[in-house]
Amino acid sequence: MTMRAQTLWLACAALSRCMRLPAQDVPKEGAAKISCPDTIALTDPRLTKPIAGWEIFFDTTPHRLSRMTFFDGPIAESASLVPDQEPRVGKTITAKWFLQLKPERPYWLACYYSGTSLALSRALPAGLKECDVTYDTSVEIEGMPEIKSLSCN
């Protein structure tokens, strides 16, 4: 491969990588930068008890973000919030959660991943009034529409 062809190939590869960055990593103006990792990798699968005659095989394929939701308080309390609005335009749905000011109890975000029961959660910064999650219904991950962006302000 010539130097010019190699440089062109590297530039195209870099541009392609940038174009695939998840939209939730780019907040709208005035929005808090809150996002779920787009993929996770697991390293230590365990069975609660061995299954006779079977060997464990571990697939190292990363697990993609498949859904997210908001909670009123820690996830362990199971106070999941339903969206206040879900307008649809074509194949795009934007779920909106309107958050009431509650300084004594933070809202939480939970991120769920395909092919695993593992989920990530974190408290949201105080003072947020609204969070929007935009979905593309033409693409599914485990039966759920693909998440295109997350924005909170």
PDB file of N, CA and C in Angstrom, residues 53-134:
ATOM      1  N   GLY A  53     -22.628 -32.256  33.445  1.00  0.00           N
ATOM      2  CA  GLY A  53     -22.425 -32.556  32.040  1.00  0.00           C
ATOM      3  C   GLY A  53     -22.177 -31.339  31.157  1.00  0.00           C
ATOM      4  N   TRP A  54     -22.206 -30.165  31.722  1.00  0.00           N
ATOM      5  CA  TRP A  54     -22.030 -28.950  30.933  1.00  0.00           C
ATOM      6  C   TRP A  54     -20.770 -28.215  31.355  1.00  0.00           C
ATOM      7  N   GLU A  55     -20.093 -27.639  30.354  1.00  0.00           N
ATOM      8  CA  GLU A  55     -18.934 -26.791  30.615  1.00  0.00           C
ATOM      9  C   GLU A  55     -19.321 -25.349  30.348  1.00  0.00           C
ATOM     10  N   ILE A  56     -18.715 -24.450  31.097  1.00  0.00           N
ATOM     11  CA  ILE A  56     -18.993 -23.023  30.910  1.00  0.00           C
ATOM     12  C   ILE A  56     -18.160 -22.502  29.752  1.00  0.00           C
ATOM     13  N   PHE A  57     -18.797 -21.763  28.873  1.00  0.00           N
ATOM     14  CA  PHE A  57     -18.120 -21.069  27.780  1.00  0.00           C
ATOM     15  C   PHE A  57     -18.449 -19.602  27.936  1.00  0.00           C
ATOM     16  N   PHE A  58     -17.447 -18.750  27.802  1.00  0.00           N
ATOM     17  CA  PHE A  58     -17.677 -17.331  27.975  1.00  0.00           C
ATOM     18  C   PHE A  58     -17.480 -16.604  26.664  1.00  0.00           C
ATOM     19  N   ASP A  59     -18.545 -15.970  26.191  1.00  0.00           N
ATOM     20  CA  ASP A  59     -18.508 -15.181  24.965  1.00  0.00           C
ATOM     21  C   ASP A  59     -18.061 -13.768  25.328  1.00  0.00           C
ATOM     22  N   THR A  60     -16.992 -13.288  24.720  1.00  0.00           N
ATOM     23  CA  THR A  60     -16.436 -11.977  25.076  1.00  0.00           C
ATOM     24  C   THR A  60     -17.007 -10.822  24.253  1.00  0.00           C
ATOM     25  N   THR A  61     -18.053 -11.083  23.459  1.00  0.00           N
ATOM     26  CA  THR A  61     -18.682 -10.022  22.677  1.00  0.00           C
ATOM     27  C   THR A  61     -19.233  -8.954  23.625  1.00  0.00           C
ATOM     28  N   PRO A  62     -18.965  -7.670  23.361  1.00  0.00           N
ATOM     29  CA  PRO A  62     -19.499  -6.618  24.231  1.00  0.00           C
ATOM     30  C   PRO A  62     -21.031  -6.602  24.213  1.00  0.00           C
ATOM     31  N   HIS A  63     -21.606  -6.172  25.301  1.00  0.00           N
ATOM     32  CA  HIS A  63     -23.053  -6.073  25.441  1.00  0.00           C
ATOM     33  C   HIS A  63     -23.474  -4.633  25.167  1.00  0.00           C
ATOM     34  N   ARG A  64     -24.443  -4.444  24.256  1.00  0.00           N
ATOM     35  CA  ARG A  64     -24.897  -3.105  23.861  1.00  0.00           C
ATOM     36  C   ARG A  64     -25.974  -2.579  24.791  1.00  0.00           C
ATOM     37  N   LEU A  65     -25.991  -1.278  24.944  1.00  0.00           N
ATOM     38  CA  LEU A  65     -27.056  -0.612  25.680  1.00  0.00           C
ATOM     39  C   LEU A  65     -28.383  -0.955  25.018  1.00  0.00           C
ATOM     40  N   SER A  66     -29.334  -1.493  25.779  1.00  0.00           N
ATOM     41  CA  SER A  66     -30.609  -1.889  25.183  1.00  0.00           C
ATOM     42  C   SER A  66     -31.791  -1.073  25.700  1.00  0.00           C
ATOM     43  N   ARG A  67     -31.695  -0.556  26.905  1.00  0.00           N
ATOM     44  CA  ARG A  67     -32.777   0.290  27.417  1.00  0.00           C
ATOM     45  C   ARG A  67     -32.277   1.078  28.616  1.00  0.00           C
ATOM     46  N   MET A  68     -33.023   2.093  28.981  1.00  0.00           N
ATOM     47  CA  MET A  68     -32.708   2.881  30.171  1.00  0.00           C
ATOM     48  C   MET A  68     -34.008   3.393  30.754  1.00  0.00           C
ATOM     49  N   THR A  69     -33.966   3.670  32.047  1.00  0.00           N
ATOM     50  CA  THR A  69     -35.132   4.258  32.692  1.00  0.00           C
ATOM     51  C   THR A  69     -34.685   5.083  33.884  1.00  0.00           C
ATOM     52  N   PHE A  70     -35.605   5.860  34.398  1.00  0.00           N
ATOM     53  CA  PHE A  70     -35.338   6.734  35.534  1.00  0.00           C
ATOM     54  C   PHE A  70     -36.101   6.227  36.744  1.00  0.00           C
ATOM     55  N   PHE A  71     -35.529   6.462  37.910  1.00  0.00           N
ATOM     56  CA  PHE A  71     -36.122   6.014  39.169  1.00  0.00           C
ATOM     57  C   PHE A  71     -36.233   7.178  40.140  1.00  0.00           C
ATOM     58  N   ASP A  72     -37.278   7.140  40.971  1.00  0.00           N
ATOM     59  CA  ASP A  72     -37.438   8.089  42.064  1.00  0.00           C
ATOM     60  C   ASP A  72     -36.722   7.479  43.269  1.00  0.00           C
ATOM     61  N   GLY A  73     -35.449   7.787  43.404  1.00  0.00           N
ATOM     62  CA  GLY A  73     -34.639   7.228  44.480  1.00  0.00           C
ATOM     63  C   GLY A  73     -33.806   6.059  43.995  1.00  0.00           C
ATOM     64  N   PRO A  74     -33.084   5.418  44.922  1.00  0.00           N
ATOM     65  CA  PRO A  74     -32.199   4.300  44.560  1.00  0.00           C
ATOM     66  C   PRO A  74     -32.955   3.161  43.863  1.00  0.00           C
ATOM     67  N   ILE A  75     -32.278   2.489  42.961  1.00  0.00           N
ATOM     68  CA  ILE A  75     -32.870   1.429  42.147  1.00  0.00           C
ATOM     69  C   ILE A  75     -33.444   0.312  43.018  1.00  0.00           C
ATOM     70  N   ALA A  76     -32.788   0.022  44.128  1.00  0.00           N
ATOM     71  CA  ALA A  76     -33.221  -1.063  45.018  1.00  0.00           C
ATOM     72  C   ALA A  76     -34.645  -0.848  45.525  1.00  0.00           C
ATOM     73  N   GLU A  77     -35.122   0.388  45.511  1.00  0.00           N
ATOM     74  CA  GLU A  77     -36.484   0.680  45.970  1.00  0.00           C
ATOM     75  C   GLU A  77     -37.529   0.432  44.881  1.00  0.00           C
ATOM     76  N   SER A  78     -37.102   0.146  43.675  1.00  0.00           N
ATOM     77  CA  SER A  78     -37.980  -0.215  42.545  1.00  0.00           C
ATOM     78  C   SER A  78     -39.051   0.831  42.218  1.00  0.00           C
ATOM     79  N   ALA A  79     -38.722   2.105  42.347  1.00  0.00           N
ATOM     80  CA  ALA A  79     -39.675   3.171  42.041  1.00  0.00           C
ATOM     81  C   ALA A  79     -39.411   3.712  40.635  1.00  0.00           C
ATOM     82  N   SER A  80     -39.587   2.841  39.636  1.00  0.00           N
ATOM     83  CA  SER A  80     -39.366   3.212  38.238  1.00  0.00           C
ATOM     84  C   SER A  80     -40.408   4.227  37.788  1.00  0.00           C
ATOM     85  N   LEU A  81     -39.966   5.209  37.028  1.00  0.00           N
ATOM     86  CA  LEU A  81     -40.853   6.262  36.540  1.00  0.00           C
ATOM     87  C   LEU A  81     -41.224   6.010  35.080  1.00  0.00           C
ATOM     88  N   VAL A  82     -42.486   6.175  34.750  1.00  0.00           N
ATOM     89  CA  VAL A  82     -42.909   6.081  33.349  1.00  0.00           C
ATOM     90  C   VAL A  82     -42.732   7.457  32.721  1.00  0.00           C
ATOM     91  N   PRO A  83     -42.483   7.513  31.425  1.00  0.00           N
ATOM     92  CA  PRO A  83     -42.344   8.826  30.775  1.00  0.00           C
ATOM     93  C   PRO A  83     -43.636   9.631  30.894  1.00  0.00           C
ATOM     94  N   ASP A  84     -43.492  10.948  30.980  1.00  0.00           N
ATOM     95  CA  ASP A  84     -44.648  11.845  31.026  1.00  0.00           C
ATOM     96  C   ASP A  84     -45.210  12.082  29.624  1.00  0.00           C
ATOM     97  N   GLN A  85     -44.348  12.012  28.630  1.00  0.00           N
ATOM     98  CA  GLN A  85     -44.767  12.171  27.234  1.00  0.00           C
ATOM     99  C   GLN A  85     -43.922  11.249  26.368  1.00  0.00           C
ATOM    100  N   GLU A  86     -44.494  10.805  25.242  1.00  0.00           N
ATOM    101  CA  GLU A  86     -43.763   9.987  24.267  1.00  0.00           C
ATOM    102  C   GLU A  86     -44.193  10.348  22.851  1.00  0.00           C
ATOM    103  N   PRO A  87     -43.931  11.593  22.429  1.00  0.00           N
ATOM    104  CA  PRO A  87     -44.317  11.961  21.067  1.00  0.00           C
ATOM    105  C   PRO A  87     -43.524  11.167  20.024  1.00  0.00           C
ATOM    106  N   ARG A  88     -44.200  10.855  18.924  1.00  0.00           N
ATOM    107  CA  ARG A  88     -43.588  10.086  17.828  1.00  0.00           C
ATOM    108  C   ARG A  88     -43.613  10.927  16.562  1.00  0.00           C
ATOM    109  N   VAL A  89     -42.472  10.964  15.875  1.00  0.00           N
ATOM    110  CA  VAL A  89     -42.371  11.620  14.576  1.00  0.00           C
ATOM    111  C   VAL A  89     -41.702  10.614  13.653  1.00  0.00           C
ATOM    112  N   GLY A  90     -42.477  10.048  12.732  1.00  0.00           N
ATOM    113  CA  GLY A  90     -41.932   9.019  11.853  1.00  0.00           C
ATOM    114  C   GLY A  90     -41.480   7.814  12.666  1.00  0.00           C
ATOM    115  N   LYS A  91     -40.216   7.455  12.518  1.00  0.00           N
ATOM    116  CA  LYS A  91     -39.670   6.310  13.243  1.00  0.00           C
ATOM    117  C   LYS A  91     -38.926   6.718  14.512  1.00  0.00           C
ATOM    118  N   THR A  92     -39.119   7.957  14.944  1.00  0.00           N
ATOM    119  CA  THR A  92     -38.444   8.470  16.137  1.00  0.00           C
ATOM    120  C   THR A  92     -39.450   8.725  17.248  1.00  0.00           C
ATOM    121  N   ILE A  93     -39.141   8.206  18.432  1.00  0.00           N
ATOM    122  CA  ILE A  93     -39.936   8.476  19.634  1.00  0.00           C
ATOM    123  C   ILE A  93     -39.024   9.196  20.612  1.00  0.00           C
ATOM    124  N   THR A  94     -39.526  10.258  21.229  1.00  0.00           N
ATOM    125  CA  THR A  94     -38.768  10.955  22.266  1.00  0.00           C
ATOM    126  C   THR A  94     -39.553  10.854  23.566  1.00  0.00           C
ATOM    127  N   ALA A  95     -39.057  10.032  24.481  1.00  0.00           N
ATOM    128  CA  ALA A  95     -39.691   9.886  25.796  1.00  0.00           C
ATOM    129  C   ALA A  95     -39.192  11.007  26.690  1.00  0.00           C
ATOM    130  N   LYS A  96     -40.141  11.661  27.383  1.00  0.00           N
ATOM    131  CA  LYS A  96     -39.799  12.795  28.239  1.00  0.00           C
ATOM    132  C   LYS A  96     -40.227  12.515  29.672  1.00  0.00           C
ATOM    133  N   TRP A  97     -39.292  12.718  30.583  1.00  0.00           N
ATOM    134  CA  TRP A  97     -39.572  12.619  32.009  1.00  0.00           C
ATOM    135  C   TRP A  97     -39.422  14.023  32.600  1.00  0.00           C
ATOM    136  N   PHE A  98     -40.471  14.521  33.256  1.00  0.00           N
ATOM    137  CA  PHE A  98     -40.406  15.818  33.925  1.00  0.00           C
ATOM    138  C   PHE A  98     -40.108  15.552  35.397  1.00  0.00           C
ATOM    139  N   LEU A  99     -39.003  16.089  35.883  1.00  0.00           N
ATOM    140  CA  LEU A  99     -38.524  15.811  37.237  1.00  0.00           C
ATOM    141  C   LEU A  99     -38.869  16.962  38.174  1.00  0.00           C
ATOM    142  N   GLN A 100     -39.539  16.640  39.269  1.00  0.00           N
ATOM    143  CA  GLN A 100     -39.886  17.640  40.271  1.00  0.00           C
ATOM    144  C   GLN A 100     -38.666  17.913  41.147  1.00  0.00           C
ATOM    145  N   LEU A 101     -38.499  19.139  41.577  1.00  0.00           N
ATOM    146  CA  LEU A 101     -37.384  19.501  42.452  1.00  0.00           C
ATOM    147  C   LEU A 101     -37.570  18.836  43.811  1.00  0.00           C
ATOM    148  N   LYS A 102     -36.627  17.956  44.172  1.00  0.00           N
ATOM    149  CA  LYS A 102     -36.667  17.253  45.452  1.00  0.00           C
ATOM    150  C   LYS A 102     -35.232  17.144  45.975  1.00  0.00           C
ATOM    151  N   PRO A 103     -34.734  18.164  46.661  1.00  0.00           N
ATOM    152  CA  PRO A 103     -33.331  18.133  47.087  1.00  0.00           C
ATOM    153  C   PRO A 103     -33.008  17.005  48.073  1.00  0.00           C
ATOM    154  N   GLU A 104     -33.999  16.498  48.778  1.00  0.00           N
ATOM    155  CA  GLU A 104     -33.747  15.457  49.772  1.00  0.00           C
ATOM    156  C   GLU A 104     -33.642  14.059  49.172  1.00  0.00           C
ATOM    157  N   ARG A 105     -34.022  13.897  47.917  1.00  0.00           N
ATOM    158  CA  ARG A 105     -34.052  12.553  47.308  1.00  0.00           C
ATOM    159  C   ARG A 105     -33.713  12.661  45.833  1.00  0.00           C
ATOM    160  N   PRO A 106     -32.545  12.207  45.430  1.00  0.00           N
ATOM    161  CA  PRO A 106     -32.174  12.319  44.016  1.00  0.00           C
ATOM    162  C   PRO A 106     -32.919  11.312  43.138  1.00  0.00           C
ATOM    163  N   TYR A 107     -33.031  11.661  41.875  1.00  0.00           N
ATOM    164  CA  TYR A 107     -33.499  10.724  40.864  1.00  0.00           C
ATOM    165  C   TYR A 107     -32.303   9.885  40.437  1.00  0.00           C
ATOM    166  N   TRP A 108     -32.568   8.700  39.921  1.00  0.00           N
ATOM    167  CA  TRP A 108     -31.519   7.794  39.472  1.00  0.00           C
ATOM    168  C   TRP A 108     -31.774   7.383  38.028  1.00  0.00           C
ATOM    169  N   LEU A 109     -30.694   7.085  37.315  1.00  0.00           N
ATOM    170  CA  LEU A 109     -30.747   6.554  35.956  1.00  0.00           C
ATOM    171  C   LEU A 109     -30.233   5.118  35.993  1.00  0.00           C
ATOM    172  N   ALA A 110     -30.944   4.209  35.312  1.00  0.00           N
ATOM    173  CA  ALA A 110     -30.499   2.822  35.186  1.00  0.00           C
ATOM    174  C   ALA A 110     -30.284   2.507  33.716  1.00  0.00           C
ATOM    175  N   CYS A 111     -29.173   1.830  33.420  1.00  0.00           N
ATOM    176  CA  CYS A 111     -28.798   1.448  32.061  1.00  0.00           C
ATOM    177  C   CYS A 111     -28.773  -0.076  31.985  1.00  0.00           C
ATOM    178  N   TYR A 112     -29.479  -0.640  31.018  1.00  0.00           N
ATOM    179  CA  TYR A 112     -29.594  -2.091  30.865  1.00  0.00           C
ATOM    180  C   TYR A 112     -28.925  -2.506  29.560  1.00  0.00           C
ATOM    181  N   TYR A 113     -28.347  -3.704  29.552  1.00  0.00           N
ATOM    182  CA  TYR A 113     -27.537  -4.147  28.415  1.00  0.00           C
ATOM    183  C   TYR A 113     -28.016  -5.479  27.865  1.00  0.00           C
ATOM    184  N   SER A 114     -27.882  -5.620  26.545  1.00  0.00           N
ATOM    185  CA  SER A 114     -28.329  -6.835  25.853  1.00  0.00           C
ATOM    186  C   SER A 114     -27.524  -8.044  26.310  1.00  0.00           C
ATOM    187  N   GLY A 115     -28.196  -9.172  26.384  1.00  0.00           N
ATOM    188  CA  GLY A 115     -27.525 -10.430  26.661  1.00  0.00           C
ATOM    189  C   GLY A 115     -26.987 -10.583  28.069  1.00  0.00           C
ATOM    190  N   THR A 116     -27.428  -9.767  29.011  1.00  0.00           N
ATOM    191  CA  THR A 116     -26.949  -9.883  30.387  1.00  0.00           C
ATOM    192  C   THR A 116     -27.999  -9.329  31.340  1.00  0.00           C
ATOM    193  N   SER A 117     -27.956  -9.785  32.574  1.00  0.00           N
ATOM    194  CA  SER A 117     -28.849  -9.231  33.593  1.00  0.00           C
ATOM    195  C   SER A 117     -28.162  -8.108  34.359  1.00  0.00           C
ATOM    196  N   LEU A 118     -26.923  -7.806  34.009  1.00  0.00           N
ATOM    197  CA  LEU A 118     -26.198  -6.729  34.655  1.00  0.00           C
ATOM    198  C   LEU A 118     -26.754  -5.383  34.210  1.00  0.00           C
ATOM    199  N   ALA A 119     -26.911  -4.478  35.165  1.00  0.00           N
ATOM    200  CA  ALA A 119     -27.363  -3.111  34.861  1.00  0.00           C
ATOM    201  C   ALA A 119     -26.468  -2.147  35.628  1.00  0.00           C
ATOM    202  N   LEU A 120     -26.345  -0.933  35.120  1.00  0.00           N
ATOM    203  CA  LEU A 120     -25.587   0.124  35.790  1.00  0.00           C
ATOM    204  C   LEU A 120     -26.569   1.194  36.242  1.00  0.00           C
ATOM    205  N   SER A 121     -26.293   1.804  37.383  1.00  0.00           N
ATOM    206  CA  SER A 121     -27.163   2.887  37.840  1.00  0.00           C
ATOM    207  C   SER A 121     -26.330   3.956  38.523  1.00  0.00           C
ATOM    208  N   ARG A 122     -26.876   5.172  38.521  1.00  0.00           N
ATOM    209  CA  ARG A 122     -26.219   6.288  39.195  1.00  0.00           C
ATOM    210  C   ARG A 122     -27.247   7.355  39.521  1.00  0.00           C
ATOM    211  N   ALA A 123     -26.965   8.096  40.592  1.00  0.00           N
ATOM    212  CA  ALA A 123     -27.820   9.214  40.960  1.00  0.00           C
ATOM    213  C   ALA A 123     -27.613  10.335  39.944  1.00  0.00           C
ATOM    214  N   LEU A 124     -28.679  11.032  39.622  1.00  0.00           N
ATOM    215  CA  LEU A 124     -28.596  12.169  38.713  1.00  0.00           C
ATOM    216  C   LEU A 124     -28.228  13.430  39.495  1.00  0.00           C
ATOM    217  N   PRO A 125     -27.576  14.389  38.845  1.00  0.00           N
ATOM    218  CA  PRO A 125     -27.262  15.644  39.530  1.00  0.00           C
ATOM    219  C   PRO A 125     -28.545  16.349  39.991  1.00  0.00           C
ATOM    220  N   ALA A 126     -28.462  17.022  41.106  1.00  0.00           N
ATOM    221  CA  ALA A 126     -29.616  17.755  41.633  1.00  0.00           C
ATOM    222  C   ALA A 126     -29.987  18.894  40.693  1.00  0.00           C
ATOM    223  N   GLY A 127     -31.256  19.255  40.676  1.00  0.00           N
ATOM    224  CA  GLY A 127     -31.708  20.415  39.928  1.00  0.00           C
ATOM    225  C   GLY A 127     -32.161  20.154  38.508  1.00  0.00           C
ATOM    226  N   LEU A 128     -32.082  18.915  38.045  1.00  0.00           N
ATOM    227  CA  LEU A 128     -32.554  18.625  36.690  1.00  0.00           C
ATOM    228  C   LEU A 128     -34.071  18.725  36.647  1.00  0.00           C
ATOM    229  N   LYS A 129     -34.598  19.267  35.555  1.00  0.00           N
ATOM    230  CA  LYS A 129     -36.046  19.435  35.416  1.00  0.00           C
ATOM    231  C   LYS A 129     -36.653  18.478  34.405  1.00  0.00           C
ATOM    232  N   GLU A 130     -35.838  18.025  33.449  1.00  0.00           N
ATOM    233  CA  GLU A 130     -36.369  17.171  32.388  1.00  0.00           C
ATOM    234  C   GLU A 130     -35.267  16.303  31.815  1.00  0.00           C
ATOM    235  N   CYS A 131     -35.620  15.066  31.494  1.00  0.00           N
ATOM    236  CA  CYS A 131     -34.717  14.183  30.755  1.00  0.00           C
ATOM    237  C   CYS A 131     -35.480  13.628  29.557  1.00  0.00           C
ATOM    238  N   ASP A 132     -34.819  13.636  28.401  1.00  0.00           N
ATOM    239  CA  ASP A 132     -35.401  13.137  27.156  1.00  0.00           C
ATOM    240  C   ASP A 132     -34.541  12.001  26.624  1.00  0.00           C
ATOM    241  N   VAL A 133     -35.189  10.923  26.218  1.00  0.00           N
ATOM    242  CA  VAL A 133     -34.501   9.815  25.568  1.00  0.00           C
ATOM    243  C   VAL A 133     -35.127   9.659  24.189  1.00  0.00           C
ATOM    244  N   THR A 134     -34.300   9.723  23.147  1.00  0.00           N
ATOM    245  CA  THR A 134     -34.776   9.601  21.777  1.00  0.00           C
ATOM    246  C   THR A 134     -34.457   8.201  21.263  1.00  0.00           C
TER     247      THR A 134
END
